[in-house]
C-alpha positions as a printed NumPy array, in Angstrom:
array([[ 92.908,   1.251, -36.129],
       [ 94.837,  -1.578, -37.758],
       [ 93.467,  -0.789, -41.299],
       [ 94.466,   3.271, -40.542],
       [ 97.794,   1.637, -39.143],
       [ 98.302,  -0.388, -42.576],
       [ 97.341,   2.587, -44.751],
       [ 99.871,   4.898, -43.122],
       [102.704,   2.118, -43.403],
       [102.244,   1.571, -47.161],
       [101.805,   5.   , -47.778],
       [105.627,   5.458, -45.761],
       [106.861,   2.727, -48.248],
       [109.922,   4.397, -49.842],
       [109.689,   4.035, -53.704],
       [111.49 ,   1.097, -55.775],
       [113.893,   2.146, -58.662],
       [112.617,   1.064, -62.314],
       [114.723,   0.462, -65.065],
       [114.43 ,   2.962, -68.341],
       [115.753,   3.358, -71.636],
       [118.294,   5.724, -72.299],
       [119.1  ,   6.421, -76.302],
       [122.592,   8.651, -75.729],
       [123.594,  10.211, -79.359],
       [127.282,   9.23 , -79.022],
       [130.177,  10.554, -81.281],
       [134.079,  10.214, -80.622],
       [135.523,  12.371, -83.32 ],
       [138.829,  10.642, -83.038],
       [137.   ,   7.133, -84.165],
       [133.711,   8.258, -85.623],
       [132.697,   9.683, -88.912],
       [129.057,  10.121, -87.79 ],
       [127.291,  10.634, -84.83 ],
       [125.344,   7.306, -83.618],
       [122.944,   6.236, -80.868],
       [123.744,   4.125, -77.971],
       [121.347,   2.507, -75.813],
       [121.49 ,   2.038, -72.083],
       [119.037,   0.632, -69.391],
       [119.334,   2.469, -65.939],
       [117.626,   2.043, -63.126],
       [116.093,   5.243, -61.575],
       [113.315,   6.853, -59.432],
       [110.338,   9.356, -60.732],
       [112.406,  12.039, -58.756],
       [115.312,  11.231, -60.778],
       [116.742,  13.783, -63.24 ],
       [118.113,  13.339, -67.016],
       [121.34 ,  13.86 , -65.02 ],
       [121.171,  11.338, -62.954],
       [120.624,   9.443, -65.418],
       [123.723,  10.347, -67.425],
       [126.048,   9.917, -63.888],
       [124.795,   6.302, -63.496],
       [125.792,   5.808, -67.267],
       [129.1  ,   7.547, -66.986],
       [130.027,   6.089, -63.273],
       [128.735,   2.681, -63.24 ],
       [128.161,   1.758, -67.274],
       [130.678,   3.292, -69.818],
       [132.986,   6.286, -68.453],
       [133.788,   7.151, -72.568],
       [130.502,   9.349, -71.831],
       [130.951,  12.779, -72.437],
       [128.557,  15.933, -71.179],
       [128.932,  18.829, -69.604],
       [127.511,  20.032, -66.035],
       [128.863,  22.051, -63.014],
       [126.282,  23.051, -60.328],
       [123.437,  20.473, -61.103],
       [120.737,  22.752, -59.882],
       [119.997,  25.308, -62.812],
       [122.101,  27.781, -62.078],
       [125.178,  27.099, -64.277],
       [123.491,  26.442, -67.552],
       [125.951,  24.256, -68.367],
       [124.024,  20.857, -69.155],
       [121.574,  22.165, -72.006],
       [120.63 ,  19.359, -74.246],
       [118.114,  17.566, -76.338],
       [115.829,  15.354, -74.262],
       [112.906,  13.636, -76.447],
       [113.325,  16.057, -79.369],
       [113.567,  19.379, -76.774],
       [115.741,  21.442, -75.677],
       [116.355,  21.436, -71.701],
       [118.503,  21.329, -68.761],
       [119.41 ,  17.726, -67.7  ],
       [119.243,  19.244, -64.038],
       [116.044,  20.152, -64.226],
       [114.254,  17.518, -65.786],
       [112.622,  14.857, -64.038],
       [111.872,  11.147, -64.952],
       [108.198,  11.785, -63.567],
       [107.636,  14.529, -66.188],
       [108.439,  12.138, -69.171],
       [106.989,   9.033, -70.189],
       [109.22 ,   6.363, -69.098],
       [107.35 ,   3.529, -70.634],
       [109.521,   4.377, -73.982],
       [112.628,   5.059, -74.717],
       [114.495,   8.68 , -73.517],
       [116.379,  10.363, -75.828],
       [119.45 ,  12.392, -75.244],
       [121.065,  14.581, -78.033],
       [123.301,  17.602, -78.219],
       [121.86 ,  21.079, -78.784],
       [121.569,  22.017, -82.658],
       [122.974,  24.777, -84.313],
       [126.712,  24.216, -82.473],
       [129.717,  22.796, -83.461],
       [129.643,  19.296, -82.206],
       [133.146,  18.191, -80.45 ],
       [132.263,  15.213, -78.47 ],
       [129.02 ,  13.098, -77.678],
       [126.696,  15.731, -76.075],
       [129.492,  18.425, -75.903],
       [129.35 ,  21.319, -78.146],
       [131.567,  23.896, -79.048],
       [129.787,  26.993, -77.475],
       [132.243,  29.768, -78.858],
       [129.551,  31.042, -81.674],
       [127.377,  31.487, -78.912],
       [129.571,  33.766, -76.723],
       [130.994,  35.738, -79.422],
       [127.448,  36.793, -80.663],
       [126.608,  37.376, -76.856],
       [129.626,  39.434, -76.406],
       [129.376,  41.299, -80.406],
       [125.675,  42.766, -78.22 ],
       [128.508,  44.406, -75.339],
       [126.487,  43.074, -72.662],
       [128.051,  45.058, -70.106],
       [127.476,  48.652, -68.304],
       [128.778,  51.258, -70.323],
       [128.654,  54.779, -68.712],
       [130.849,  58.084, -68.596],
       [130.253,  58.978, -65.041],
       [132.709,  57.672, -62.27 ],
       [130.563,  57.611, -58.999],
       [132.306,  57.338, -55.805],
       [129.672,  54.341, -55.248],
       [127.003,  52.53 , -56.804],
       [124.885,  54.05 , -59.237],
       [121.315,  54.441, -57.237],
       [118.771,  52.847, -59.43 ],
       [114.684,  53.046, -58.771],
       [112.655,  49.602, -58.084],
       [110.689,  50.922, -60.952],
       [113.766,  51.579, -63.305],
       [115.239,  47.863, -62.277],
       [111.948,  46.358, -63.236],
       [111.938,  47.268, -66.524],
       [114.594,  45.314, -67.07 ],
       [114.294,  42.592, -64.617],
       [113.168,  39.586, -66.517],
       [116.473,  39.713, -68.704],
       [118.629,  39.478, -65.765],
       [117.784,  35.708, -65.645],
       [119.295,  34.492, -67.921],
       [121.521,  31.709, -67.175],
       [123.315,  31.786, -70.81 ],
       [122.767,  27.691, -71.348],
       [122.006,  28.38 , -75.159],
       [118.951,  26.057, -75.081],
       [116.537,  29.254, -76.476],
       [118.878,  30.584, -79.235],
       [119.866,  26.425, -80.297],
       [115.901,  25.835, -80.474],
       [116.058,  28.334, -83.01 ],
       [115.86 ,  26.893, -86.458],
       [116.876,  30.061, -88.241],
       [120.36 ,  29.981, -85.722],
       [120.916,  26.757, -86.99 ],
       [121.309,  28.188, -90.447],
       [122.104,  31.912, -90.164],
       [125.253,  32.681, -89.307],
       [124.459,  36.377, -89.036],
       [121.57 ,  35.646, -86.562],
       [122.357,  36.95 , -82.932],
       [119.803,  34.252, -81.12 ],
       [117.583,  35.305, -78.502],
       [120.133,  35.237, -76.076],
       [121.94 ,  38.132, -77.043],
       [118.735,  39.294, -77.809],
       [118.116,  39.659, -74.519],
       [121.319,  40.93 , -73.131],
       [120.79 ,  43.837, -75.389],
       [117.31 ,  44.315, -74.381],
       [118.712,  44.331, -70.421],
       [121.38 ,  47.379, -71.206],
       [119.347,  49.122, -73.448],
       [116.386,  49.877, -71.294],
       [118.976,  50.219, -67.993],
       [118.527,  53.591, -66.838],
       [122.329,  53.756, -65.976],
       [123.664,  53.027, -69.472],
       [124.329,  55.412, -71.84 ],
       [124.741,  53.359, -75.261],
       [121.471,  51.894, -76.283],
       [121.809,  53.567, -79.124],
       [124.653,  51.468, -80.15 ],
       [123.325,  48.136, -79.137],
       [120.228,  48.891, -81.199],
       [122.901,  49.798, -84.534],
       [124.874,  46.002, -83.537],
       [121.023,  44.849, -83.789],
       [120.386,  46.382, -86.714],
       [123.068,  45.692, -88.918],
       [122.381,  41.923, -88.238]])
């Protein structure tokens, strides 16, 4: 009983933070010609995320740190960024899921306008989204909804997911280069109004796809 006692009480042992390496691509456009790394050692659990990471950097080591991130639970799409050489949301990456016996690195997404450390300018992104009209266009003015079939809505489903972060069109190494290139992002907006059974311009959308 005391060995089954001893097992259970280790096994209730609540885990010990260990330090890792952080490599932050920094750049301050106001004192910086080119971007640069920074390195930071922060102490963190396996259930830790890349986020976490970046608060405890920003709130107890250097508050110059600049990223972007709203709802912190993959939702908002807001904190896309490089992490070891792939794109990600800092949310939703753990510390257990990388190796944290070497160095984590933390860049901006590619292919964007870089304004500030891991900030980008995500304008190019939007407009392309929005050039795709990713919105319901129809002639008919119900009274109420529009009924749609669970079959018709499946169709389409998958595309209603996404979370517009950027981190699929920015792993794109012909966006990086192409300005003409819409990104699999808009892509996919397309894709969700042209096979909506309640639209009436897929037509269109497929033209804006084509001319591209």
């Amino acid at each position: 009983m005391t060995e089954t006692a001893n097992q259970q009480t280790k096994a209730e042992e609540p885990e010990k933070p260990f330090d890792i390496e952080v490599h932050v691509r920094r750049y301050s456009p106001e004192t910086d010609s080119e971007p640069y790394w920074d390195v930071y050692t922060v102490p963190m659990y396996s259930t830790s995320r890349i986020l976490d990471a970046l608060h405890h950097i920003k709130w107890e080591q250097d508050s110059s740190l600049a990223f972007r991130r709203s709802c912190a639970h993959g939702i908002c799409g807001s904190d896309a960024m490089r992490i070891n050489g792939r794109n990600r949301l800092a949310c939703k990456t753990l510390i257990k899921d990388l190796d944290r016996t070497k160095p984590i690195y933390v860049e901006p997404i590619k292919g964007l306008p870089l304004e500030r450390d891991l900030i980008v300018d995500m304008d190019p992104f939007f407009e392309a989204f929005k050039e795709v009209q990713p919105f319901l266009i129809a002639s008919d003015k119900p009274e109420k909804e529009r009924i749609q079939s669970i079959a018709d809505r499946e169709v389409f489903d998958d595309t209603t997911k996404c979370i517009l972060c950027a981190a699929c069109t920015t792993s794109c190494p012909v966006f990086w280069t192409d300005g003409q290139y819409f990104g699999p992002a808009a892509i996919v907006a397309a894709h969700r109004f042209i096979f909506d059974s309640r639209d009436e311009e897929a037509s269109t959308r497929l033209e804006i796809l084509n001319d591209k």
